[in-house]
CSV table of C-alpha atoms in Angstrom, one decimal:
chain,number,residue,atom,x,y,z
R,1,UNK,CA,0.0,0.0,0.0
R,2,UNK,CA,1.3,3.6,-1.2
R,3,UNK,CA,-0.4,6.1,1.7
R,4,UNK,CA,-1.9,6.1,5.0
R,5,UNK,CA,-5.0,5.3,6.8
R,6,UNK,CA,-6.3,6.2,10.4
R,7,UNK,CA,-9.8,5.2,12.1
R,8,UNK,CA,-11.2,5.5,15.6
R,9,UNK,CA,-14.2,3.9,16.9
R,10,UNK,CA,-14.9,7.0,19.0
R,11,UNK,CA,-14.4,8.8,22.2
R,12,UNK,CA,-16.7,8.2,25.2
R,13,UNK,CA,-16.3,4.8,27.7
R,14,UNK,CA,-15.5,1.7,25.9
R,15,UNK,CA,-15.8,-1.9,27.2
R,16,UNK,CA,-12.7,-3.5,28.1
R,17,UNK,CA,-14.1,-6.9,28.1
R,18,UNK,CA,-14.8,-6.9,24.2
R,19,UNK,CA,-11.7,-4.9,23.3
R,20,UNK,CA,-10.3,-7.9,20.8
R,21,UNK,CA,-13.5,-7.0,18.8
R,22,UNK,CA,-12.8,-3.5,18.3
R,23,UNK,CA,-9.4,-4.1,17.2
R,24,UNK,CA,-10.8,-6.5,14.6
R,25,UNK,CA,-13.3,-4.3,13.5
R,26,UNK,CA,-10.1,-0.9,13.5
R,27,UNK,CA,-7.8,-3.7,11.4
R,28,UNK,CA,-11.1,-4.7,9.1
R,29,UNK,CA,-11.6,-0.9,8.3
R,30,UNK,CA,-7.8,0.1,7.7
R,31,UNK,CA,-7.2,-3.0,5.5
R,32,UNK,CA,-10.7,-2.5,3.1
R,33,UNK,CA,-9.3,1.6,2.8
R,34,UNK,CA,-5.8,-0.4,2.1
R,35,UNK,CA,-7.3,-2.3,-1.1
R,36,UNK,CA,-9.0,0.7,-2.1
R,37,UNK,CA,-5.6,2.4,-2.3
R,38,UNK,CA,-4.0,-0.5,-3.6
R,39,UNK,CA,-6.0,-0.3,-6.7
R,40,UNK,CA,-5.4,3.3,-7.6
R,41,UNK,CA,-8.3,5.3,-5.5
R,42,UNK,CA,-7.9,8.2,-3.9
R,43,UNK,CA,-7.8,9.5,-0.1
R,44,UNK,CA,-11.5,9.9,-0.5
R,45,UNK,CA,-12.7,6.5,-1.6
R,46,UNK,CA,-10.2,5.0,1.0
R,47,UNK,CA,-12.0,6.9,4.3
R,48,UNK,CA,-15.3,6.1,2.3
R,49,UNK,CA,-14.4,2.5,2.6
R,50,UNK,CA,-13.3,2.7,5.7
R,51,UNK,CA,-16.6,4.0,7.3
R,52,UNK,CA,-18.5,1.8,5.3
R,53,UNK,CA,-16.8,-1.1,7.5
R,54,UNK,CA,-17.6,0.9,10.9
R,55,UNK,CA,-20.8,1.5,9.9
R,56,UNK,CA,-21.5,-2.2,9.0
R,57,UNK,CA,-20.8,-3.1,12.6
R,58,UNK,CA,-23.2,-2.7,15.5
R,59,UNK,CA,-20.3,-2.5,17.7
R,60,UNK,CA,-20.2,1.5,16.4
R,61,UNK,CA,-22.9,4.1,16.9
R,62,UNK,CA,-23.0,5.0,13.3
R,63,UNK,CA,-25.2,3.0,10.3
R,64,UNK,CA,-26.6,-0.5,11.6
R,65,UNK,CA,-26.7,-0.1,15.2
R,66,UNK,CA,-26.4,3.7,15.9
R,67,UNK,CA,-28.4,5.0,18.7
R,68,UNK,CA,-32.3,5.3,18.6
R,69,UNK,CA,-34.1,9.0,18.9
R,70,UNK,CA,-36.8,9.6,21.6
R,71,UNK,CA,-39.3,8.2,18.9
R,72,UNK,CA,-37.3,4.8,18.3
R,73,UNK,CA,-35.6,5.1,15.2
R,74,UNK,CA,-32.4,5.6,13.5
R,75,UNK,CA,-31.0,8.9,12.3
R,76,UNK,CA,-27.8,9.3,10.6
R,77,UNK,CA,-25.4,11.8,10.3
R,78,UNK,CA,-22.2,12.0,7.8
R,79,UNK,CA,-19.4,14.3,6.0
R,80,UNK,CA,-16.4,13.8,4.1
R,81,UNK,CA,-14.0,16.2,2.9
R,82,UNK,CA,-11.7,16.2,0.1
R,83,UNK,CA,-8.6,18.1,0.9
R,84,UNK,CA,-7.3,18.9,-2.5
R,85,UNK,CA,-10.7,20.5,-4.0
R,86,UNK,CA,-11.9,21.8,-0.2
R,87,UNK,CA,-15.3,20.2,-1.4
R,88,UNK,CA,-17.5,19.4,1.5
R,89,UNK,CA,-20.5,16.8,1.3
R,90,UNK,CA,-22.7,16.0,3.8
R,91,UNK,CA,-26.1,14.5,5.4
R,92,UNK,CA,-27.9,15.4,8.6
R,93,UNK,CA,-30.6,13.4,10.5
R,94,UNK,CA,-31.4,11.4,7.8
R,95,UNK,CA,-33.3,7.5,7.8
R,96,UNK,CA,-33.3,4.1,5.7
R,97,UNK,CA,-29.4,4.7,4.0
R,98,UNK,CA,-27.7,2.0,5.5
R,99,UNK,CA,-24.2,3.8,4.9
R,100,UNK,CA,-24.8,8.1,5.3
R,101,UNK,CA,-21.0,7.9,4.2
R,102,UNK,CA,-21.6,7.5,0.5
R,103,UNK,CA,-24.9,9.7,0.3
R,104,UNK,CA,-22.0,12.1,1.8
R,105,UNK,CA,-19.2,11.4,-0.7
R,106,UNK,CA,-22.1,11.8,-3.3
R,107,UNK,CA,-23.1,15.7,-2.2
R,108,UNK,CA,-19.4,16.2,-1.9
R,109,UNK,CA,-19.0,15.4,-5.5
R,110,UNK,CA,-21.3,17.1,-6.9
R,111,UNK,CA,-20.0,20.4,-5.9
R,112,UNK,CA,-18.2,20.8,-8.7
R,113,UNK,CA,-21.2,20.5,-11.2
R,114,UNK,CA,-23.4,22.9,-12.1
R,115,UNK,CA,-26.8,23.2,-12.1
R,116,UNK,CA,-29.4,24.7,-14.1
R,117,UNK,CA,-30.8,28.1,-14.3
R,118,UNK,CA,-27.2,28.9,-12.4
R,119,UNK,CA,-28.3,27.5,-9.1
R,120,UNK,CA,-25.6,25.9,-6.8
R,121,UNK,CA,-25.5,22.2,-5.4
R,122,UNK,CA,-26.2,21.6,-2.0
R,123,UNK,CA,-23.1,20.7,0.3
R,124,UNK,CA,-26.0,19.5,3.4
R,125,UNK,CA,-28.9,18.0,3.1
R,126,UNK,CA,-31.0,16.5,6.5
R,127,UNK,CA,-34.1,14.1,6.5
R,128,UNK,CA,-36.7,13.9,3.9
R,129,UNK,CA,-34.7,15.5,1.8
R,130,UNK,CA,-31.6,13.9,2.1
R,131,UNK,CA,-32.9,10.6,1.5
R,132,UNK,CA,-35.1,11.7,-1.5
R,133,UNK,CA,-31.7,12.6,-2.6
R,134,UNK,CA,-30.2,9.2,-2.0
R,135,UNK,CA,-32.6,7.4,-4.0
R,136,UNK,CA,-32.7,9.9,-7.1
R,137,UNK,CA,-28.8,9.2,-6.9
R,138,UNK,CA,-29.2,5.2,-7.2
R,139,UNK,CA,-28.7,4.5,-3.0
R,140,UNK,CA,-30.6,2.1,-2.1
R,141,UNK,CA,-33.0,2.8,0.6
R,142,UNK,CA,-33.3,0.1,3.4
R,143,UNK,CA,-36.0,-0.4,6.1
R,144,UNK,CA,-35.5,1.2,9.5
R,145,UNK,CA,-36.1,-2.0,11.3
R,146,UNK,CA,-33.1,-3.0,9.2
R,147,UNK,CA,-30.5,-0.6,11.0
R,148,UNK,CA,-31.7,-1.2,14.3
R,149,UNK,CA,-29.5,-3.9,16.5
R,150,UNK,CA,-30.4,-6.2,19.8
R,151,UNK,CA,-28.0,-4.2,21.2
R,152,UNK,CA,-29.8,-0.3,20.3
R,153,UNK,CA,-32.5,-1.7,21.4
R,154,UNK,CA,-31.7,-2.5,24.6
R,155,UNK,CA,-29.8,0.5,25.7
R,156,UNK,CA,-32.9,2.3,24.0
R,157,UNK,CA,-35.4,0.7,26.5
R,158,UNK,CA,-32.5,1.7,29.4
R,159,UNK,CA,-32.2,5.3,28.9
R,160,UNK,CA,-36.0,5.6,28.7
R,161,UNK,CA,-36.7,3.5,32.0
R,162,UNK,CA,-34.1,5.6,33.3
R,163,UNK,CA,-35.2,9.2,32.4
R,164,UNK,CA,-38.6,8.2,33.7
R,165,UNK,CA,-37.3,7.0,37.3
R,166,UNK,CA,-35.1,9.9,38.0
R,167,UNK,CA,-36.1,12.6,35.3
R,168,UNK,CA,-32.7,13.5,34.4
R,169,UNK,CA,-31.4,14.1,30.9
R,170,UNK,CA,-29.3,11.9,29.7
R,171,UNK,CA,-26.0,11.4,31.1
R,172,UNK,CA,-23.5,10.9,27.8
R,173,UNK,CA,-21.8,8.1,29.6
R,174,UNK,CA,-23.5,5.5,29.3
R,175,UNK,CA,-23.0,5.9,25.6
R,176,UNK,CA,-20.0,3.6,24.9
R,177,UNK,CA,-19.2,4.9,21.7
R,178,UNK,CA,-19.9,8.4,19.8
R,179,UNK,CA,-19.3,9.4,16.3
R,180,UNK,CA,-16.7,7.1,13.8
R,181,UNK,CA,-14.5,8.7,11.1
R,182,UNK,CA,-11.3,8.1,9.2
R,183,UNK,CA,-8.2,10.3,8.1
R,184,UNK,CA,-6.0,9.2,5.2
R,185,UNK,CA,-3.1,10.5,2.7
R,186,UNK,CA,-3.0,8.9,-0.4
R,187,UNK,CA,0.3,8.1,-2.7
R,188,UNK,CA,-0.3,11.7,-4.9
R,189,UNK,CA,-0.6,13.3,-1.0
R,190,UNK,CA,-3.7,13.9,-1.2
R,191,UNK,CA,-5.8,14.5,2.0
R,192,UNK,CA,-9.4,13.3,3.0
R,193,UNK,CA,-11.4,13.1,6.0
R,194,UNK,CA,-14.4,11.6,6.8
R,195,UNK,CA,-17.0,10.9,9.9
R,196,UNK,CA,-20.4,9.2,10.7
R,197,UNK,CA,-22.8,9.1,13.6
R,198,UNK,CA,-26.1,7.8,14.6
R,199,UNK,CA,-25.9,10.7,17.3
R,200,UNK,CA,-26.5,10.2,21.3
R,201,UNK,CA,-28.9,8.2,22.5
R,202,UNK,CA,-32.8,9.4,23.3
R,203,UNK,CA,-31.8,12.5,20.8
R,204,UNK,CA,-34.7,14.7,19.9
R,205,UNK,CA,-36.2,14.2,16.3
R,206,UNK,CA,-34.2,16.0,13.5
R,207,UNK,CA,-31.3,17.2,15.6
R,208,UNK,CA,-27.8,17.3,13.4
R,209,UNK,CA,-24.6,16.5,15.4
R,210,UNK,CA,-21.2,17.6,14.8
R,211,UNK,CA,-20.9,14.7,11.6
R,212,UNK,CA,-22.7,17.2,9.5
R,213,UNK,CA,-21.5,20.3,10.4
R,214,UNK,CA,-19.0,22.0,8.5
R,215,UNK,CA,-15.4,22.5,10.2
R,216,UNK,CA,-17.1,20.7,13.4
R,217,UNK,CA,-16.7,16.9,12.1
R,218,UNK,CA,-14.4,16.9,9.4
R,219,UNK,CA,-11.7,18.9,8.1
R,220,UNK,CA,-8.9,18.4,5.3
R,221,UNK,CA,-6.9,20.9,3.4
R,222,UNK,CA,-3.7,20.6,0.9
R,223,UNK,CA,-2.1,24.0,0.6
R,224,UNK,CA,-0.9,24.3,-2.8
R,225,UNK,CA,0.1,27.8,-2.9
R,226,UNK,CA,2.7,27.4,0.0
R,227,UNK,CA,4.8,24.4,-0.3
R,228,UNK,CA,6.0,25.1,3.4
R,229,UNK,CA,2.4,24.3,5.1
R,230,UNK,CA,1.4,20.6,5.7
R,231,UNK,CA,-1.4,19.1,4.5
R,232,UNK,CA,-4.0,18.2,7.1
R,233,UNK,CA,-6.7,16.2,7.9
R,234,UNK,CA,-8.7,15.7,11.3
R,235,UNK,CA,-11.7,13.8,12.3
R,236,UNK,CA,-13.8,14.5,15.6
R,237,UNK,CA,-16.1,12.7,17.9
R,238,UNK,CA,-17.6,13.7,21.3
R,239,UNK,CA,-20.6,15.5,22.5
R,240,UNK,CA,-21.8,17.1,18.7
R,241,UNK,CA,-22.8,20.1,20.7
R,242,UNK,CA,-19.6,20.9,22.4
R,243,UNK,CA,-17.8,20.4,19.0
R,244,UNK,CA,-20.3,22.4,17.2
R,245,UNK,CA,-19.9,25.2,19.0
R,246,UNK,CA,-16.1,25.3,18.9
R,247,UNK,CA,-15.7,24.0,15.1
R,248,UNK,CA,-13.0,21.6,16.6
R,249,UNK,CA,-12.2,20.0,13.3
R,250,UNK,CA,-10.8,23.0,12.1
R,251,UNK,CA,-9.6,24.5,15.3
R,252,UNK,CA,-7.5,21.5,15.5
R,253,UNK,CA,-6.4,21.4,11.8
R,254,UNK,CA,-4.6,24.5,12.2
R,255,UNK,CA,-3.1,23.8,15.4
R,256,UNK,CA,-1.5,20.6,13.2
R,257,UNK,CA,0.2,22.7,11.2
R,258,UNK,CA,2.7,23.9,14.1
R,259,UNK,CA,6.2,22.7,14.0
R,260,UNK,CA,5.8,21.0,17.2
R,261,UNK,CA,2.1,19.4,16.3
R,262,UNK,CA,1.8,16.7,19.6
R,263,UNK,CA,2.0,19.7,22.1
R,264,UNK,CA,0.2,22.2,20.2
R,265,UNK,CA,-2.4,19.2,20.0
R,266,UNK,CA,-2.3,19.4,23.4
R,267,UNK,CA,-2.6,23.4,23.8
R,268,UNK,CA,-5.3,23.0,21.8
R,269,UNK,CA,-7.8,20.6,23.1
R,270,UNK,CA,-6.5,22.5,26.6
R,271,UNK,CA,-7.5,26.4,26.2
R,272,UNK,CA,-9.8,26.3,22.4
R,273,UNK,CA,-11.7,23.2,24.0
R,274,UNK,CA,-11.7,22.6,28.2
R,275,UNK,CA,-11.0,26.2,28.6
R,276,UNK,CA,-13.1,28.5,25.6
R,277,UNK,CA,-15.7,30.5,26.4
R,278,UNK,CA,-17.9,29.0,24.0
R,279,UNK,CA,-18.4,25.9,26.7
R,280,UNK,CA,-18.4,28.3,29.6
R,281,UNK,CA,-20.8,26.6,32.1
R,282,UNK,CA,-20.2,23.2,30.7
R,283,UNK,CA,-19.3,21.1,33.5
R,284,UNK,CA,-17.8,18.0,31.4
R,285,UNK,CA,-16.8,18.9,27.9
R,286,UNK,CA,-16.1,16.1,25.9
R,287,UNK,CA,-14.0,15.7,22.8
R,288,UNK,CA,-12.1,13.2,21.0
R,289,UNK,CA,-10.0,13.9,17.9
R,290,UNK,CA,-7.6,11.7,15.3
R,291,UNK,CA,-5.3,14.4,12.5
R,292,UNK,CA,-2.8,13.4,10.4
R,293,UNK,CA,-0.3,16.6,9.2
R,294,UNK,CA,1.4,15.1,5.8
R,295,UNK,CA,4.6,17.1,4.2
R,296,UNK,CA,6.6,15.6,1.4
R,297,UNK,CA,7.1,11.5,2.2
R,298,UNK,CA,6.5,12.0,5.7
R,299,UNK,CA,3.8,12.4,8.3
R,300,UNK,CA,2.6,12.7,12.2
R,301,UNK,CA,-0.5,11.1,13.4
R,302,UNK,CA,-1.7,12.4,16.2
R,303,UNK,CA,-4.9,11.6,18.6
R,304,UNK,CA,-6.2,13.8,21.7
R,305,UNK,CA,-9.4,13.2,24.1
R,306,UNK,CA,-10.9,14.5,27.1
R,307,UNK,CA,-12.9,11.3,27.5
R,308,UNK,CA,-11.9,8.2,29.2
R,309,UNK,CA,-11.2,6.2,26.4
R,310,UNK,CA,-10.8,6.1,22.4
R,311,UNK,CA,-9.7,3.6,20.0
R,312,UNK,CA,-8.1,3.7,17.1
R,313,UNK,CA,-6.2,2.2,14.2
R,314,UNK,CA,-3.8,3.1,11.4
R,315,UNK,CA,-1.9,1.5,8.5
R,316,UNK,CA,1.1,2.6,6.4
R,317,UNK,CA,2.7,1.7,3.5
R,318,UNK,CA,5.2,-1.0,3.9
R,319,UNK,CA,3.4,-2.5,7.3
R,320,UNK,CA,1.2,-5.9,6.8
R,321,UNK,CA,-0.9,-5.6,9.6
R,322,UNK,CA,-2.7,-2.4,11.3
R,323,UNK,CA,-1.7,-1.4,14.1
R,324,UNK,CA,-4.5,-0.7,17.2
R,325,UNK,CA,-4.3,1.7,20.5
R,326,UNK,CA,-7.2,2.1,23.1
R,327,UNK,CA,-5.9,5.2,24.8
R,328,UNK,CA,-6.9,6.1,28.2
R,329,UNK,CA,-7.3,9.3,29.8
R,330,UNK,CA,-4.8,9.0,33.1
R,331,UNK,CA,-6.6,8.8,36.2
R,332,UNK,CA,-5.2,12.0,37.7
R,333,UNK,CA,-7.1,14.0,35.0
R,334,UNK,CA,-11.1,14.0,35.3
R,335,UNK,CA,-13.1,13.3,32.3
R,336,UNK,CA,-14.2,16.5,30.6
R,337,UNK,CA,-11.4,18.4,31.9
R,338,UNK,CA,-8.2,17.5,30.9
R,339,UNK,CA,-6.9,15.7,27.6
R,340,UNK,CA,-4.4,13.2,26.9
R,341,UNK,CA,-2.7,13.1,23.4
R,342,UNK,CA,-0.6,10.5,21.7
R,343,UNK,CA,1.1,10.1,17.9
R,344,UNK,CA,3.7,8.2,15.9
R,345,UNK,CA,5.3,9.3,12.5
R,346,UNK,CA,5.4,7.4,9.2
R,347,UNK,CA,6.5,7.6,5.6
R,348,UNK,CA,4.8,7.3,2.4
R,349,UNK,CA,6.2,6.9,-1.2
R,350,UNK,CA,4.5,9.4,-3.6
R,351,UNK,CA,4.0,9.1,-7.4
R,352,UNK,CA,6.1,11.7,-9.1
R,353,UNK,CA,3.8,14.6,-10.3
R,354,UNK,CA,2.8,14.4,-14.0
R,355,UNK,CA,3.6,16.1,-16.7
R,356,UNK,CA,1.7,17.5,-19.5
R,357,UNK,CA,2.7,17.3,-22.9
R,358,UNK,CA,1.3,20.0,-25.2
R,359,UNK,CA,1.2,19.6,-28.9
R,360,UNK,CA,2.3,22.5,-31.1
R,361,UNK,CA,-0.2,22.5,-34.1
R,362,UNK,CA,0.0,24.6,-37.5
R,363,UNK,CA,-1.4,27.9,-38.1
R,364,UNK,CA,-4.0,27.7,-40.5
R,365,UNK,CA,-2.8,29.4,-44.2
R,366,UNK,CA,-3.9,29.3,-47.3
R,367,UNK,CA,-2.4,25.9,-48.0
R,368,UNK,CA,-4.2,24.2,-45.4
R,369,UNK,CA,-7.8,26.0,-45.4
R,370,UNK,CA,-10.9,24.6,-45.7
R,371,UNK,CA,-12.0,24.5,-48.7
R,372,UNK,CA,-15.7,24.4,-47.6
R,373,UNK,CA,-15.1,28.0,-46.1
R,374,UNK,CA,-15.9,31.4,-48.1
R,375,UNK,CA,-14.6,34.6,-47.3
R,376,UNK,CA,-17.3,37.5,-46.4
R,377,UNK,CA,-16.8,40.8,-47.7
């Protein structure tokens, strides 16, 4: 494989007694994005791929098995982001698409067609809508029955008995997992970044989380007109409203870019996230985050949360097996308050940059006119 490709199953509390599972399902989704890149796709059909995977699992809250609204049923969110065009694609709140990734990847495309009577394509599309959208665009539409799991349903019928006994709103930890996304680099250096969610548990009807908001889930830029600035991507996950509001995706693109990226990680997730005055009054503030900075055949991937735990995987070129971290937030720091970061470097072998060869033709003289063609006087 020519490139590199992170996922995280998200940040929140996950279950140390099924961990081998989640790193089957991290190797599963870096090795499908590996084949894609194998064959000659890009950095945005390899994180496509890659959700696709997470989203087929009802170990993640995203696709089959992503938490149920107060009503009972399943609404997605999704965005990808290709960071050579800066195209943005994505769906909100949207029912019966099995993967919101590729009605994402879809918008995202069609950015850069027109349509008629000069009006511009849509970059977000949420509920009816969206998946009127889908099906004009060939996605098949599935049942909602079909994207519920056991397992929803259970921890469905949980939160409700428990909001009734104590009338509380719901407490975001006894969601295991949150939103799931990928970051990759592909062998041109090309960036992409994509996330998906089924959103937090007993959420009201039609509310968007941070997977379809712009510069909240997703991020991923290539700066072409400075050669000195790294190419980035990031992907988020957390409470959608505490990322919203701070457009972490973004906020932590940039701080990638620093010479020193780990510690400015760190900075960042410390006084844009735990301390901004965008959350002031937010007792627990709860982020996670995987970015990959990328400059010439070499790269940093980085992860940060303020949760207790996040997993995550990653591939490079020249490695045969993915590798997998569950990272914990130490026990001196309390959840919502402090972050913990981690990263490793890696190398990628890039295609050498085309060329274009232009053909000179003739001018056209009298020798080689039409002879069809009359002259007006």
């Amino acid at each position: 494989m020519s490139g590199f490709i992170a996922v995280h199953l998200g940040a929140g509390h996950h279950n140390k007694d099924i961990g081998k599972d989640y790193q089957k399902l991290c190797h599963s989704a870096c090795q499908k994005a590996a084949t894609i890149l194998n064959q000659g796709g890009n950095a945005t059909d390899a994180v496509e791929a890659a959700v696709i995977e997470l989203e087929n699992s009802q170990l993640t809250n995203a696709g089959y098995g992503s938490n149920l609204t107060w009503d009972g049923t399943v609404e997605c969110d999704a965005s990808i982001m290709n960071g050579q065009t800066l195209q943005f694609g994505a769906c909100g709140a949207v029912s019966n698409v099995r993967n919101p990734i590729t009605l994402a990847k879809k918008i995202c495309n069609k950015q850069s067609e027109g349509l008629f009577l000069g009006r511009i394509p849509p970059c977000i599309l949420t509920g009816v809508g969206a998946r009127r959208w889908a099906e004009a665009s060939g996605i098949e539409l599935v049942s909602d029955i079909s994207l519920i799991s056991p397992n929803a349903i259970r921890k469905y019928k949980h939160y409700k008995k428990k909001l009734k006994r104590y009338c509380e709103h719901y407490d975001l930890k006894f969601s295991p997992l949150d939103t799931v996304g990928a970051v990759c680099v592909d062998s041109s250096g090309v960036v992409a970044a994509a996330a998906s969610s089924g959103g937090v548990s007993l959420k009201h009807s039609g509310r968007v989380g941070q997977a379809a908001s712009f510069a909240s889930g997703v991020w991923a830029a290539v700066d072409d007109r400075d050669a000195s600035v790294p190419s980035v991507a990031v992907c988020t996950s957390g409470c959608g409203e505490h990322l919203i509001r701070t457009q972490l995706a973004k906020t932590v693109a940039e701080s990638l870019k620093d010479p020193c990226p780990t510690t400015s990680l760190a900075r960042c997730l410390k006084e844009k996230f735990c301390e901004s005055p965008l959350l002031c009054g937010v007792p627990e503030k709860l982020a996670g985050a995987i970015g990959l900075r990328h400059d010439g055949d070499r790269g940093e991937f980085l992860w940060g949360h303020t949760t207790p735990t996040m997993c995550i995987g990653y591939l490079s070129c020249g490695e045969a097996r993915p590798k997998y971290v569950m990272s914990y937030l130490p026990a001196s720091v309390k959840s919502g308050t402090g972050a913990v970061v981690g990263g490793v470097s890696f190398s990628i072998v890039l295609k050498p940059p085309q060329t274009i060869q232009w053909q000179i033709l003739p001018m056209p003289t009298d020798d080689n006119k039409d002879p069809n063609q009359t002259n007006k006087t």
